[in-house]
CSV table of C-alpha atoms in Angstrom, one decimal:
chain,number,residue,atom,x,y,z
N,27,UNK,CA,5.7,8.6,-12.6
N,28,UNK,CA,9.3,8.8,-14.0
N,29,UNK,CA,10.3,6.2,-16.5
N,30,UNK,CA,13.2,4.9,-18.4
N,31,UNK,CA,13.1,5.7,-22.1
N,32,UNK,CA,14.7,3.6,-24.8
N,33,UNK,CA,15.1,4.5,-28.5
N,34,UNK,CA,14.6,3.2,-31.1
N,35,UNK,CA,11.9,0.7,-30.3
N,36,UNK,CA,12.9,-1.4,-33.2
N,37,UNK,CA,16.3,-1.5,-35.0
N,38,UNK,CA,17.1,-3.6,-38.1
N,39,UNK,CA,20.7,-3.9,-39.1
N,40,UNK,CA,23.0,-5.9,-41.4
N,41,UNK,CA,25.4,-8.4,-39.9
N,42,UNK,CA,28.8,-6.7,-39.3
N,43,UNK,CA,27.3,-3.3,-38.8
N,44,UNK,CA,27.7,-1.2,-35.7
N,45,UNK,CA,24.6,-0.3,-33.7
N,46,UNK,CA,24.0,2.0,-30.8
N,47,UNK,CA,21.1,1.5,-28.5
N,48,UNK,CA,20.1,4.5,-26.5
N,49,UNK,CA,18.5,4.9,-23.1
N,50,UNK,CA,17.6,7.8,-20.9
N,51,UNK,CA,17.5,6.5,-17.3
N,52,UNK,CA,15.5,8.2,-14.5
N,53,UNK,CA,17.2,11.4,-13.7
N,54,UNK,CA,18.3,10.9,-10.1
N,55,UNK,CA,19.4,7.3,-10.5
N,56,UNK,CA,22.9,6.2,-10.1
N,57,UNK,CA,23.0,2.6,-11.3
N,58,UNK,CA,22.5,1.6,-14.9
N,59,UNK,CA,22.1,-1.7,-16.5
N,60,UNK,CA,21.6,-3.5,-19.8
N,61,UNK,CA,19.8,-6.8,-20.1
N,62,UNK,CA,18.7,-8.7,-23.2
N,63,UNK,CA,16.1,-11.4,-24.0
N,64,UNK,CA,16.5,-13.6,-27.1
N,65,UNK,CA,13.2,-14.8,-28.3
N,66,UNK,CA,11.9,-17.6,-26.2
N,67,UNK,CA,14.8,-17.5,-23.8
N,68,UNK,CA,15.4,-15.9,-20.4
N,69,UNK,CA,16.2,-12.3,-19.7
N,70,UNK,CA,20.0,-12.2,-19.4
N,71,UNK,CA,22.2,-9.7,-17.6
N,72,UNK,CA,24.8,-7.9,-19.7
N,73,UNK,CA,26.4,-5.2,-17.7
N,74,UNK,CA,26.0,-2.8,-14.8
N,75,UNK,CA,27.4,0.7,-14.7
N,76,UNK,CA,28.0,3.0,-11.7
N,77,UNK,CA,30.1,6.0,-11.1
N,78,UNK,CA,31.1,6.2,-14.8
N,79,UNK,CA,32.5,2.7,-15.0
N,80,UNK,CA,31.4,-0.8,-15.5
N,81,UNK,CA,30.8,-2.5,-12.1
N,82,UNK,CA,30.0,-5.9,-13.4
N,83,UNK,CA,29.6,-7.7,-16.7
N,84,UNK,CA,28.5,-11.1,-17.9
N,85,UNK,CA,30.3,-13.5,-20.2
N,86,UNK,CA,28.0,-12.3,-23.0
N,87,UNK,CA,29.5,-8.8,-22.7
N,88,UNK,CA,32.6,-9.3,-24.8
N,89,UNK,CA,34.9,-6.9,-26.6
N,90,UNK,CA,32.2,-6.3,-29.2
N,91,UNK,CA,30.1,-4.6,-26.6
N,92,UNK,CA,30.6,-1.2,-24.9
N,93,UNK,CA,28.6,1.1,-22.8
N,94,UNK,CA,28.9,4.8,-22.3
N,95,UNK,CA,27.2,7.7,-20.4
N,96,UNK,CA,28.2,10.5,-22.8
N,97,UNK,CA,26.4,13.2,-20.9
N,98,UNK,CA,24.3,13.6,-17.8
N,99,UNK,CA,21.2,11.9,-19.2
N,100,UNK,CA,22.0,9.3,-21.8
N,101,UNK,CA,23.3,5.7,-21.4
N,102,UNK,CA,24.2,3.8,-24.5
N,103,UNK,CA,25.0,0.3,-25.5
N,104,UNK,CA,27.2,-0.1,-28.6
N,105,UNK,CA,27.7,-3.4,-30.5
N,106,UNK,CA,30.7,-2.9,-32.8
N,107,UNK,CA,30.1,-5.7,-35.3
N,108,UNK,CA,26.7,-7.3,-35.0
N,109,UNK,CA,26.2,-11.0,-35.4
N,110,UNK,CA,23.0,-12.9,-36.2
N,111,UNK,CA,22.9,-14.1,-32.6
N,112,UNK,CA,22.8,-10.6,-31.3
N,113,UNK,CA,19.1,-10.4,-32.4
N,114,UNK,CA,17.2,-9.9,-29.2
N,115,UNK,CA,15.1,-7.5,-27.1
N,116,UNK,CA,17.5,-5.2,-25.2
N,117,UNK,CA,16.3,-3.7,-22.0
N,118,UNK,CA,17.9,-0.7,-20.2
N,119,UNK,CA,17.3,-0.3,-16.5
N,120,UNK,CA,18.3,2.1,-13.8
N,121,UNK,CA,18.0,2.3,-10.0
N,122,UNK,CA,18.7,4.8,-7.3
N,123,UNK,CA,20.6,2.3,-5.2
N,124,UNK,CA,21.7,-1.1,-6.2
N,125,UNK,CA,19.7,-4.0,-7.5
N,126,UNK,CA,16.8,-4.0,-5.1
N,127,UNK,CA,14.4,-2.1,-7.4
N,128,UNK,CA,15.2,-1.7,-11.0
N,129,UNK,CA,13.2,0.4,-13.4
N,130,UNK,CA,13.2,-0.9,-16.9
N,131,UNK,CA,12.6,0.7,-20.2
N,132,UNK,CA,10.2,-1.0,-22.7
N,133,UNK,CA,13.1,-2.3,-24.8
N,134,UNK,CA,14.7,-2.1,-28.2
N,135,UNK,CA,14.0,-5.0,-30.5
N,136,UNK,CA,17.2,-5.5,-32.5
N,137,UNK,CA,17.1,-7.6,-35.6
N,138,UNK,CA,20.4,-8.6,-37.3
N,139,UNK,CA,19.9,-9.8,-40.9
K,12,UNK,CA,25.6,-21.0,-11.0
K,13,UNK,CA,22.4,-19.3,-9.9
K,14,UNK,CA,19.2,-20.0,-11.9
K,15,UNK,CA,15.5,-19.5,-11.8
K,16,UNK,CA,12.9,-21.8,-13.3
K,17,UNK,CA,9.3,-20.8,-13.9
K,18,UNK,CA,6.3,-22.8,-14.9
K,19,UNK,CA,5.8,-23.0,-18.6
K,20,UNK,CA,3.3,-20.7,-20.1
K,21,UNK,CA,1.2,-19.3,-21.5
K,22,UNK,CA,-1.4,-19.4,-18.8
K,23,UNK,CA,-5.0,-18.5,-19.6
K,24,UNK,CA,-7.6,-18.0,-16.9
K,25,UNK,CA,-11.1,-16.6,-16.5
K,26,UNK,CA,-11.7,-13.4,-14.5
K,27,UNK,CA,-11.9,-14.0,-10.8
K,28,UNK,CA,-10.0,-17.3,-11.0
K,29,UNK,CA,-7.2,-18.2,-8.6
K,30,UNK,CA,-3.7,-17.8,-9.9
K,31,UNK,CA,-0.5,-19.6,-9.1
K,32,UNK,CA,2.7,-19.2,-11.1
K,33,UNK,CA,5.4,-21.5,-9.9
K,34,UNK,CA,9.0,-20.4,-9.4
K,35,UNK,CA,11.9,-22.4,-8.1
K,36,UNK,CA,15.5,-21.3,-7.8
K,37,UNK,CA,19.0,-22.6,-7.4
K,38,UNK,CA,21.5,-20.4,-5.5
K,39,UNK,CA,24.7,-20.9,-3.5
K,40,UNK,CA,23.8,-18.5,-0.8
K,41,UNK,CA,20.8,-16.6,0.5
K,42,UNK,CA,19.4,-14.6,-2.4
K,43,UNK,CA,16.7,-11.9,-2.5
K,44,UNK,CA,13.8,-13.0,-4.6
K,45,UNK,CA,11.6,-10.8,-6.9
K,46,UNK,CA,8.6,-10.9,-9.2
K,47,UNK,CA,8.6,-8.4,-12.0
K,48,UNK,CA,5.7,-7.8,-14.4
K,49,UNK,CA,5.7,-6.5,-17.9
K,50,UNK,CA,2.4,-5.1,-19.2
K,51,UNK,CA,2.0,-4.9,-23.0
K,52,UNK,CA,4.2,-2.2,-24.5
K,53,UNK,CA,5.9,-1.3,-21.2
K,54,UNK,CA,9.1,-2.2,-19.4
K,55,UNK,CA,9.5,-4.7,-16.6
K,56,UNK,CA,8.4,-3.3,-13.2
K,57,UNK,CA,8.9,-4.6,-9.8
K,58,UNK,CA,5.8,-6.3,-8.5
K,59,UNK,CA,7.0,-7.6,-5.1
K,60,UNK,CA,10.1,-8.9,-3.4
K,61,UNK,CA,11.3,-10.9,-0.3
K,62,UNK,CA,14.8,-10.7,1.1
K,63,UNK,CA,14.9,-13.6,3.6
K,64,UNK,CA,13.3,-17.0,4.3
K,65,UNK,CA,9.6,-16.9,5.3
K,66,UNK,CA,9.2,-13.3,4.2
K,67,UNK,CA,6.0,-12.7,2.2
K,68,UNK,CA,6.0,-10.0,-0.5
K,69,UNK,CA,2.7,-8.5,-1.5
K,70,UNK,CA,1.4,-5.9,-3.9
K,71,UNK,CA,-1.8,-5.3,-5.9
K,72,UNK,CA,-3.4,-8.4,-4.4
K,73,UNK,CA,-0.4,-10.6,-5.4
K,74,UNK,CA,1.6,-12.5,-2.8
K,75,UNK,CA,4.7,-14.7,-2.8
K,76,UNK,CA,6.4,-16.4,0.2
K,77,UNK,CA,10.1,-17.1,0.3
K,78,UNK,CA,10.3,-20.8,1.0
K,79,UNK,CA,13.9,-21.8,1.7
K,80,UNK,CA,13.1,-25.5,2.4
K,81,UNK,CA,11.6,-25.9,-1.1
K,82,UNK,CA,13.7,-23.2,-2.8
K,83,UNK,CA,10.5,-21.7,-4.1
K,84,UNK,CA,8.8,-18.3,-4.5
K,85,UNK,CA,5.4,-19.0,-6.1
K,86,UNK,CA,3.2,-16.1,-7.1
K,87,UNK,CA,-0.5,-16.2,-6.1
K,88,UNK,CA,-3.5,-14.0,-6.5
K,89,UNK,CA,-6.9,-14.9,-5.2
K,90,UNK,CA,-9.1,-13.3,-7.9
K,91,UNK,CA,-7.5,-12.2,-11.1
K,92,UNK,CA,-8.7,-9.4,-13.3
K,93,UNK,CA,-8.4,-8.7,-17.1
K,94,UNK,CA,-5.9,-6.0,-16.2
K,95,UNK,CA,-3.6,-8.6,-14.8
K,96,UNK,CA,-2.8,-9.9,-18.2
K,97,UNK,CA,0.9,-9.5,-18.6
K,98,UNK,CA,4.2,-11.4,-18.6
K,99,UNK,CA,5.5,-12.3,-15.1
K,100,UNK,CA,9.2,-12.8,-14.4
K,101,UNK,CA,10.6,-14.4,-11.3
K,102,UNK,CA,14.2,-13.3,-10.4
K,103,UNK,CA,16.8,-13.6,-7.8
K,104,UNK,CA,19.9,-11.7,-6.7
K,105,UNK,CA,22.7,-12.6,-4.4
K,106,UNK,CA,23.9,-9.1,-3.8
K,107,UNK,CA,25.9,-8.8,-7.0
K,108,UNK,CA,24.9,-6.0,-9.3
K,109,UNK,CA,22.6,-8.2,-11.3
K,110,UNK,CA,19.4,-10.1,-11.4
K,111,UNK,CA,19.0,-13.6,-12.6
K,112,UNK,CA,15.6,-14.1,-14.3
K,113,UNK,CA,13.4,-16.9,-15.2
K,114,UNK,CA,12.0,-17.2,-18.7
K,115,UNK,CA,8.8,-15.4,-18.0
K,116,UNK,CA,5.2,-16.6,-17.9
K,117,UNK,CA,2.6,-15.0,-20.1
K,118,UNK,CA,-0.8,-14.7,-18.4
K,119,UNK,CA,-4.0,-13.9,-20.2
K,120,UNK,CA,-7.2,-13.3,-18.3
K,121,UNK,CA,-10.4,-13.6,-20.2
K,122,UNK,CA,-13.6,-11.7,-19.2
């Protein structure tokens, strides 16, 4: 079965550094998402992306965050200057149409020291 | 705003026990409701869904009924197996390009 692939599985960075989290969505999917889960808290929506532009974003997704689909296969989340509170598990997801059935990757655990 | 509340975990059961994981929601309109499951080392995957009141979603022996009057979508299974050990997430969507999740309930089934 096709799957969403995320790399790396773990990322450790220093506060203030830039990080890029990478995702390869399922190849024929059109909608792409990032969610995150801070330890012990709920899974939170960050951003959705369709037709090469952001279609919706949450309050969390401020100017420090950006997303990009640099080629036909990758979907990236960049955090420009990481803060301690950005430490979380970041999940990428994709779907072939809308929100009805999302396919999630296994996540990238980001630790900001 | 919209929110989802799940029963606190972790939940530990013996094989063949009956399972209920409670989920209630708050929404302004008529959301679609979902259960996602995350097995160890894997991503979340859709387990079942219901899109309108009184609909029952089912998959792999799991069931959940959309109860508008009690704003609930409890997950049930009549006889759990060790392979059902996972984290279960209740979620809703009101048609926007996002899901609102509960906090997840970790389920462990002992042989």
